[in-house]
Amino acid sequence: MTRKKRILSGMRPTGHLHLGNLHGALANWIEMQDTYECFYFIADWHALTSDYDDTGNISDYVKNMVIDWLSAGLSHEKSTLFVQSHVKEHAELFLILSMITPVPWLERNPTYKDQIAQLGNKDLSTFGFMGYPVLQAADIIIYKADCVPVGIDQVPHVEITREIARRFNYFYGNIFPEPQAILTKMSKVLGTDRRKMSKSYNNAIFLADSPEEIASSVSKMITDPDRQRKNDPGNPDICNVFDFHKLYSDKSLVDEMNAECRKAGIGCVACKKKMAANLINFLEPIREKRSYYEQRPELVADIIVTGSNKARKIAQQTMEEVRSAMKI
Ligand code: TRP
Ligand code: SF4
């Protein structure tokens, strides 16, 4: 039997996860649990690269994210779930890699310039922010991961990781495999305003939302913009609510809404109510599991400690090889 390939991926702790995260990264991660040896971690040190001035929420965000993961179907029995800052070896390898990484590689990184432009109100001219991909490289190669499932925006970071691994191997001997990016299938859900779903756009529906919050968010969703009045026929093909119906309603209701909308047989309010009910239903098992874990904080803490201990064992082994290769 051949060994399962090892994958590793991480998320920054952003607070609660939303439907976009669920149908994007998380769904992919859950699916891969049976075919790969999976390491999933919360990149809390990465959060510091941009949110260094306000760290008070990070540990709550970490706990919340673990609960979201478990509730959505990541399994601490199948996969190793851990927190970056619990495995200090990441920091040691980061330091070593920072010695061999040429600054121009980091300056060339497209996400570096993008983020500085996007977060213009924030001083990101820090050493740590520029070194973000070096920390990410350490995260990945310390586990000798074969593959890294990531969104398209993270592909340049995996590319830099490969370059850093190659450079390390060139100087000190062949220790690190070069990891491959696996492109995450994109989520099809948009935010309630039809932009990309994002916490910072205020257009997200969260896994932890109550049925009332979901109903209220759905009631505010933008529909076919050309449909002004209830008697105007609508076009489901350009309606975000209809896209949600396709995800959460069964085929007969989807067909019915499709037909009724086109002949103005149903109004948007009623159509949204039907979709909201199905979305609330769909998220019900996740909400149930969430409340189970929320009532058992010691269990959640234990899952994090156990996962981090497992990860640390491997990270320590790698660091021994690194020190010995470098004769330190
Ligand atoms: N940079 C990633 C993001 O913002 C998170 C991350 C940190 C990561 N370290 C990683 C992802 C290692 C994959 C592998 O989404
Ligand atoms: Fe969209 Fe439904 Fe309104 Fe048609 S009836 S425009 S599908 S919300």
Tab-separated table of C-alpha atoms and ligand atoms in Angstrom:
chain	number	residue	atom	x	y	z
A	1	MET	CA	0.000	0.000	0.000
A	2	THR	CA	1.377	3.396	-0.888
A	3	ARG	CA	1.422	6.077	1.752
A	4	LYS	CA	-1.347	8.643	1.577
A	5	LYS	CA	-0.145	11.973	0.309
A	6	ARG	CA	0.124	14.608	2.980
A	7	ILE	CA	-1.680	17.885	2.592
A	8	LEU	CA	-1.518	20.978	4.728
A	9	SER	CA	-3.582	24.113	4.705
A	10	GLY	CA	-4.342	26.980	7.018
A	11	MET	CA	-6.827	29.762	7.597
A	12	ARG	CA	-6.319	33.039	9.328
A	13	PRO	CA	-8.664	33.413	12.297
A	14	THR	CA	-11.183	35.918	10.975
A	15	GLY	CA	-13.997	35.264	13.432
A	16	HIS	CA	-16.984	33.292	12.215
A	17	LEU	CA	-16.968	31.419	8.931
A	18	HIS	CA	-19.634	32.168	6.330
A	19	LEU	CA	-21.324	30.288	3.499
A	20	GLY	CA	-18.602	31.379	1.081
A	21	ASN	CA	-15.957	29.725	3.288
A	22	LEU	CA	-18.139	26.650	3.724
A	23	HIS	CA	-18.769	26.026	0.029
A	24	GLY	CA	-15.208	27.067	-0.865
A	25	ALA	CA	-12.208	26.027	1.208
A	26	LEU	CA	-13.983	24.081	3.921
A	27	ALA	CA	-15.964	21.798	1.606
A	28	ASN	CA	-12.738	20.925	-0.187
A	29	TRP	CA	-10.932	20.240	3.065
A	30	ILE	CA	-13.727	18.001	4.322
A	31	GLU	CA	-13.770	16.036	1.086
A	32	MET	CA	-10.009	15.472	1.147
A	33	GLN	CA	-9.988	13.981	4.634
A	34	ASP	CA	-10.508	10.433	3.354
A	35	THR	CA	-7.957	10.448	0.556
A	36	TYR	CA	-5.095	12.399	2.108
A	37	GLU	CA	-3.284	12.635	5.400
A	38	CYS	CA	-4.553	16.085	6.334
A	39	PHE	CA	-3.073	18.809	8.504
A	40	TYR	CA	-5.295	21.840	8.978
A	41	PHE	CA	-4.298	24.716	11.167
A	42	ILE	CA	-5.317	28.156	12.304
A	43	ALA	CA	-2.712	30.704	11.308
A	44	ASP	CA	-2.951	32.994	14.311
A	45	TRP	CA	0.559	34.380	13.865
A	46	HIS	CA	-0.378	35.282	10.310
A	47	ALA	CA	-3.219	37.388	11.696
A	48	LEU	CA	-0.562	39.513	13.409
A	49	THR	CA	1.051	40.452	10.128
A	50	SER	CA	-1.780	42.891	9.427
A	51	ASP	CA	-3.734	43.103	12.713
A	52	TYR	CA	-0.788	43.647	15.012
A	53	ASP	CA	-2.328	46.690	16.710
A	54	ASP	CA	-5.477	44.952	17.918
A	55	THR	CA	-4.852	41.436	19.133
A	56	GLY	CA	-7.578	41.200	21.777
A	57	ASN	CA	-9.992	39.105	19.696
A	58	ILE	CA	-7.563	36.608	18.226
A	59	SER	CA	-7.929	33.840	20.807
A	60	ASP	CA	-11.746	34.049	20.628
A	61	TYR	CA	-11.558	33.923	16.860
A	62	VAL	CA	-9.334	30.846	17.061
A	63	LYS	CA	-11.834	29.009	19.288
A	64	ASN	CA	-14.733	30.040	17.113
A	65	MET	CA	-13.011	28.835	14.021
A	66	VAL	CA	-12.254	25.442	15.506
A	67	ILE	CA	-15.917	25.138	16.475
A	68	ASP	CA	-16.994	26.124	12.958
A	69	TRP	CA	-14.614	23.540	11.499
A	70	LEU	CA	-15.861	20.738	13.719
A	71	SER	CA	-19.502	21.705	13.222
A	72	ALA	CA	-19.154	21.767	9.451
A	73	GLY	CA	-17.542	18.325	9.284
A	74	LEU	CA	-13.801	18.494	9.761
A	75	SER	CA	-12.890	15.607	11.990
A	76	HIS	CA	-10.174	15.681	14.624
A	77	GLU	CA	-10.058	11.901	14.336
A	78	LYS	CA	-9.397	11.809	10.614
A	79	SER	CA	-7.262	14.925	10.403
A	80	THR	CA	-4.738	16.776	12.519
A	81	LEU	CA	-6.292	20.085	13.549
A	82	PHE	CA	-3.999	22.528	15.288
A	83	VAL	CA	-3.070	26.114	16.045
A	84	GLN	CA	0.087	27.645	14.606
A	85	SER	CA	1.210	29.450	17.769
A	86	HIS	CA	1.035	26.168	19.717
A	87	VAL	CA	3.835	24.764	17.581
A	88	LYS	CA	6.768	27.110	18.202
A	89	GLU	CA	8.931	25.204	15.710
A	90	HIS	CA	7.179	27.159	12.941
A	91	ALA	CA	8.889	30.269	14.332
A	92	GLU	CA	12.316	28.638	14.418
A	93	LEU	CA	12.069	27.485	10.823
A	94	PHE	CA	10.694	30.898	9.817
A	95	LEU	CA	13.788	32.523	11.291
A	96	ILE	CA	16.124	30.182	9.450
A	97	LEU	CA	14.293	30.551	6.150
A	98	SER	CA	14.328	34.332	6.537
A	99	MET	CA	18.140	34.177	6.421
A	100	ILE	CA	18.161	32.607	2.970
A	101	THR	CA	15.208	34.391	1.353
A	102	PRO	CA	16.193	37.277	-0.926
A	103	VAL	CA	14.119	40.405	-0.260
A	104	PRO	CA	13.321	40.933	-3.969
A	105	TRP	CA	11.369	37.627	-3.958
A	106	LEU	CA	9.105	39.162	-1.334
A	107	GLU	CA	8.862	42.541	-3.027
A	108	ARG	CA	7.789	40.809	-6.230
A	109	ASN	CA	4.997	38.915	-4.449
A	110	PRO	CA	1.759	40.163	-6.066
A	111	THR	CA	-0.345	39.854	-2.885
A	112	TYR	CA	2.176	42.062	-1.074
A	113	LYS	CA	1.504	45.080	-3.294
A	114	ASP	CA	-2.241	44.351	-3.546
A	115	GLN	CA	-2.727	44.244	0.190
A	116	ILE	CA	-0.724	47.386	0.850
A	117	ALA	CA	-2.895	49.188	-1.705
A	118	GLN	CA	-6.133	47.684	-0.330
A	119	LEU	CA	-5.433	48.319	3.328
A	120	GLY	CA	-4.183	51.822	2.635
A	121	ASN	CA	-5.173	53.135	6.063
A	122	LYS	CA	-2.854	50.702	7.796
A	123	ASP	CA	0.911	50.866	8.152
A	124	LEU	CA	2.023	47.619	6.570
A	125	SER	CA	5.603	48.647	5.967
A	126	THR	CA	6.677	46.159	8.621
A	127	PHE	CA	9.287	43.433	8.521
A	128	GLY	CA	6.658	40.856	9.504
A	129	PHE	CA	4.201	41.764	6.784
A	130	MET	CA	6.836	41.531	4.110
A	131	GLY	CA	7.940	38.212	5.553
A	132	TYR	CA	4.422	36.718	5.425
A	133	PRO	CA	5.268	34.224	2.651
A	134	VAL	CA	8.383	33.088	4.536
A	135	LEU	CA	6.252	32.193	7.551
A	136	GLN	CA	3.813	30.451	5.241
A	137	ALA	CA	6.694	28.516	3.660
A	138	ALA	CA	7.802	27.401	7.124
A	139	ASP	CA	4.213	26.267	7.907
A	140	ILE	CA	4.158	24.103	4.818
A	141	ILE	CA	7.598	22.554	4.578
A	142	ILE	CA	7.990	21.824	8.295
A	143	TYR	CA	5.451	19.015	7.651
A	144	LYS	CA	7.008	18.128	4.289
A	145	ALA	CA	3.564	18.518	2.807
A	146	ASP	CA	3.112	17.115	-0.712
A	147	CYS	CA	0.174	19.356	-1.579
A	148	VAL	CA	-1.379	22.578	-0.368
A	149	PRO	CA	-5.055	23.221	-1.158
A	150	VAL	CA	-5.486	26.966	-1.517
A	151	GLY	CA	-7.505	29.608	-3.327
A	152	ILE	CA	-6.056	31.265	-6.405
A	153	ASP	CA	-4.869	34.268	-4.359
A	154	GLN	CA	-2.497	32.036	-2.389
A	155	VAL	CA	-0.819	30.352	-5.356
A	156	PRO	CA	2.061	32.888	-5.467
A	157	HIS	CA	2.807	32.015	-1.829
A	158	VAL	CA	3.084	28.330	-2.638
A	159	GLU	CA	5.364	29.262	-5.536
A	160	ILE	CA	7.641	31.244	-3.175
A	161	THR	CA	7.556	28.255	-0.804
A	162	ARG	CA	8.873	26.012	-3.581
A	163	GLU	CA	11.646	28.480	-4.347
A	164	ILE	CA	12.641	28.747	-0.685
A	165	ALA	CA	12.635	24.946	-0.288
A	166	ARG	CA	14.814	24.599	-3.374
A	167	ARG	CA	17.261	27.185	-2.083
A	168	PHE	CA	17.455	25.488	1.310
A	169	ASN	CA	18.101	22.121	-0.317
A	170	TYR	CA	20.800	23.653	-2.516
A	171	PHE	CA	22.705	25.038	0.469
A	172	TYR	CA	22.270	22.290	3.047
A	173	GLY	CA	21.163	19.083	1.330
A	174	ASN	CA	17.919	17.573	0.240
A	175	ILE	CA	15.511	17.864	3.156
A	176	PHE	CA	12.381	19.450	1.822
A	177	PRO	CA	10.087	18.228	-0.958
A	178	GLU	CA	8.658	21.020	-3.106
A	179	PRO	CA	4.944	21.245	-2.355
A	180	GLN	CA	2.291	21.440	-5.060
A	181	ALA	CA	-0.660	23.827	-4.884
A	182	ILE	CA	-4.091	22.253	-5.358
A	183	LEU	CA	-6.494	24.914	-6.553
A	184	THR	CA	-9.617	25.042	-4.390
A	185	LYS	CA	-12.892	24.845	-6.283
A	186	MET	CA	-14.470	28.250	-5.942
A	187	SER	CA	-17.638	28.753	-3.968
A	188	LYS	CA	-20.626	29.674	-6.086
A	189	VAL	CA	-22.381	31.711	-3.417
A	190	LEU	CA	-22.204	35.464	-3.595
A	191	GLY	CA	-22.911	37.851	-0.752
A	192	THR	CA	-26.382	39.264	-0.174
A	193	ASP	CA	-25.380	42.323	-2.248
A	194	ARG	CA	-24.049	40.105	-5.107
A	195	ARG	CA	-20.433	40.983	-4.414
A	196	LYS	CA	-18.018	38.281	-3.252
A	197	MET	CA	-19.174	37.104	0.178
A	198	SER	CA	-16.878	38.649	2.760
A	199	LYS	CA	-17.075	39.565	6.401
A	200	SER	CA	-15.683	43.009	5.667
A	201	TYR	CA	-18.379	43.747	3.056
A	202	ASN	CA	-21.151	43.113	5.570
A	203	ASN	CA	-22.884	40.830	3.077
A	204	ALA	CA	-22.200	37.454	4.645
A	205	ILE	CA	-24.405	34.732	6.088
A	206	PHE	CA	-22.503	32.989	8.861
A	207	LEU	CA	-22.647	29.341	9.887
A	208	ALA	CA	-23.321	30.532	13.418
A	209	ASP	CA	-26.237	32.818	12.452
A	210	SER	CA	-29.561	32.153	14.165
A	211	PRO	CA	-32.629	31.330	12.023
A	212	GLU	CA	-33.859	34.890	12.653
A	213	GLU	CA	-30.572	36.395	11.469
A	214	ILE	CA	-30.619	34.217	8.356
A	215	ALA	CA	-34.217	35.200	7.566
A	216	SER	CA	-33.360	38.856	8.002
A	217	SER	CA	-30.235	38.654	5.790
A	218	VAL	CA	-32.176	36.810	3.087
A	219	SER	CA	-34.968	39.396	3.169
A	220	LYS	CA	-32.377	42.053	2.294
A	221	MET	CA	-30.874	40.119	-0.623
A	222	ILE	CA	-30.699	41.860	-3.971
A	223	THR	CA	-32.842	40.070	-6.582
A	224	ASP	CA	-33.323	40.649	-10.305
A	225	PRO	CA	-32.538	44.395	-10.380
A	226	ASP	CA	-34.960	44.963	-13.298
A	227	ARG	CA	-37.904	43.593	-11.386
A	228	GLN	CA	-39.365	46.706	-9.737
A	229	ARG	CA	-42.914	45.606	-8.944
A	230	LYS	CA	-44.470	42.309	-8.072
A	231	ASN	CA	-46.424	42.201	-11.375
A	232	ASP	CA	-43.257	42.604	-13.435
A	233	PRO	CA	-42.013	39.254	-14.692
A	234	GLY	CA	-38.562	38.468	-13.275
A	235	ASN	CA	-35.459	36.759	-14.601
A	236	PRO	CA	-34.129	34.090	-12.239
A	237	ASP	CA	-30.977	33.705	-14.332
A	238	ILE	CA	-29.647	36.982	-12.981
A	239	CYS	CA	-31.075	36.618	-9.468
A	240	ASN	CA	-28.857	35.734	-6.540
A	241	VAL	CA	-31.797	34.357	-4.542
A	242	PHE	CA	-32.420	31.873	-7.324
A	243	ASP	CA	-28.776	30.769	-7.190
A	244	PHE	CA	-29.295	30.094	-3.484
A	245	HIS	CA	-32.474	28.127	-4.302
A	246	LYS	CA	-30.388	25.920	-6.580
A	247	LEU	CA	-28.074	25.158	-3.659
A	248	TYR	CA	-30.573	24.677	-0.872
A	249	SER	CA	-34.005	23.839	-2.368
A	250	ASP	CA	-35.060	20.610	-4.007
A	251	LYS	CA	-35.519	20.406	-7.734
A	252	SER	CA	-39.293	20.700	-7.774
A	253	LEU	CA	-39.227	23.979	-5.861
A	254	VAL	CA	-36.395	25.300	-8.029
A	255	ASP	CA	-38.452	24.524	-11.145
A	256	GLU	CA	-41.559	26.067	-9.632
A	257	MET	CA	-39.760	29.297	-8.644
A	258	ASN	CA	-38.175	29.460	-12.071
A	259	ALA	CA	-41.544	29.258	-13.825
A	260	GLU	CA	-43.501	31.432	-11.398
A	261	CYS	CA	-40.879	34.196	-11.357
A	262	ARG	CA	-40.890	34.459	-15.162
A	263	LYS	CA	-44.649	34.964	-15.289
A	264	ALA	CA	-44.832	37.160	-12.187
A	265	GLY	CA	-46.739	34.405	-10.400
A	266	ILE	CA	-44.759	34.875	-7.217
A	267	GLY	CA	-43.288	37.935	-5.542
A	268	CYS	CA	-39.711	38.181	-4.334
A	269	VAL	CA	-40.749	38.321	-0.695
A	270	ALA	CA	-42.493	34.954	-0.886
A	271	CYS	CA	-39.745	33.441	-3.009
A	272	LYS	CA	-37.109	34.544	-0.492
A	273	LYS	CA	-39.097	33.136	2.417
A	274	LYS	CA	-39.128	29.701	0.806
A	275	MET	CA	-35.402	29.829	0.165
A	276	ALA	CA	-34.637	31.094	3.684
A	277	ALA	CA	-36.562	28.176	5.191
A	278	ASN	CA	-34.450	25.708	3.216
A	279	LEU	CA	-31.199	27.474	4.030
A	280	ILE	CA	-32.118	27.476	7.725
A	281	ASN	CA	-32.810	23.755	7.419
A	282	PHE	CA	-29.549	23.098	5.650
A	283	LEU	CA	-27.576	24.831	8.408
A	284	GLU	CA	-29.550	23.218	11.241
A	285	PRO	CA	-27.187	20.237	11.794
A	286	ILE	CA	-24.218	22.611	11.803
A	287	ARG	CA	-25.938	24.857	14.365
A	288	GLU	CA	-26.715	21.816	16.505
A	289	LYS	CA	-23.133	20.636	16.502
A	290	ARG	CA	-21.989	24.177	17.206
A	291	SER	CA	-24.136	24.393	20.314
A	292	TYR	CA	-22.827	20.973	21.418
A	293	TYR	CA	-19.235	22.221	21.235
A	294	GLU	CA	-20.070	25.633	22.679
A	295	GLN	CA	-21.336	23.898	25.781
A	296	ARG	CA	-18.108	21.882	26.054
A	297	PRO	CA	-15.199	24.334	25.994
A	298	GLU	CA	-12.881	21.781	27.664
A	299	LEU	CA	-13.501	19.343	24.833
A	300	VAL	CA	-12.657	21.985	22.236
A	301	ALA	CA	-9.524	22.986	24.162
A	302	ASP	CA	-8.544	19.322	24.355
A	303	ILE	CA	-8.981	18.816	20.622
A	304	ILE	CA	-6.683	21.781	19.963
A	305	VAL	CA	-4.035	20.560	22.427
A	306	THR	CA	-4.094	16.993	21.108
A	307	GLY	CA	-3.873	18.105	17.478
A	308	SER	CA	-1.103	20.584	18.233
A	309	ASN	CA	0.880	17.904	20.101
A	310	LYS	CA	0.630	15.597	17.093
A	311	ALA	CA	1.752	18.353	14.752
A	312	ARG	CA	4.602	19.365	17.063
A	313	LYS	CA	6.080	15.846	17.038
A	314	ILE	CA	6.532	16.005	13.291
A	315	ALA	CA	7.717	19.616	13.358
A	316	GLN	CA	10.342	18.713	15.974
A	317	GLN	CA	11.627	15.843	13.857
A	318	THR	CA	12.002	18.100	10.860
A	319	MET	CA	13.801	20.717	12.921
A	320	GLU	CA	16.292	18.121	14.108
A	321	GLU	CA	17.058	17.281	10.502
A	322	VAL	CA	17.355	20.985	9.681
A	323	ARG	CA	19.756	21.732	12.515
A	324	SER	CA	21.850	18.721	11.707
A	325	ALA	CA	21.981	19.554	7.979
A	326	MET	CA	23.073	23.090	8.871
A	327	LYS	CA	25.461	21.839	11.570
A	328	ILE	CA	23.869	24.110	14.199
B	1	TRP	N1	-2.038	32.766	3.913
B	1	TRP	C1	-3.194	31.926	4.023
B	1	TRP	C2	-4.468	32.757	3.853
B	1	TRP	O1	-4.453	33.944	4.115
B	1	TRP	C3	-3.252	31.211	5.341
B	1	TRP	C4	-2.065	30.345	5.522
B	1	TRP	C5	-1.016	30.551	6.380
B	1	TRP	C6	-1.784	29.137	4.820
B	1	TRP	N2	-0.124	29.536	6.282
B	1	TRP	C7	-0.563	28.660	5.342
B	1	TRP	C8	-2.463	28.424	3.823
B	1	TRP	C9	0.027	27.491	4.844
B	1	TRP	C10	-1.872	27.268	3.335
B	1	TRP	C11	-0.647	26.801	3.847
B	1	TRP	O2	-5.475	32.211	3.466
B	2	SF4	FE1	-35.399	36.232	-7.702
B	2	SF4	FE2	-37.359	34.787	-6.687
B	2	SF4	FE3	-37.665	37.437	-7.092
B	2	SF4	FE4	-37.549	35.774	-9.146
B	2	SF4	S1	-39.124	35.806	-7.562
B	2	SF4	S2	-36.461	37.723	-8.965
B	2	SF4	S3	-36.106	34.239	-8.425
B	2	SF4	S4	-36.281	36.447	-5.670
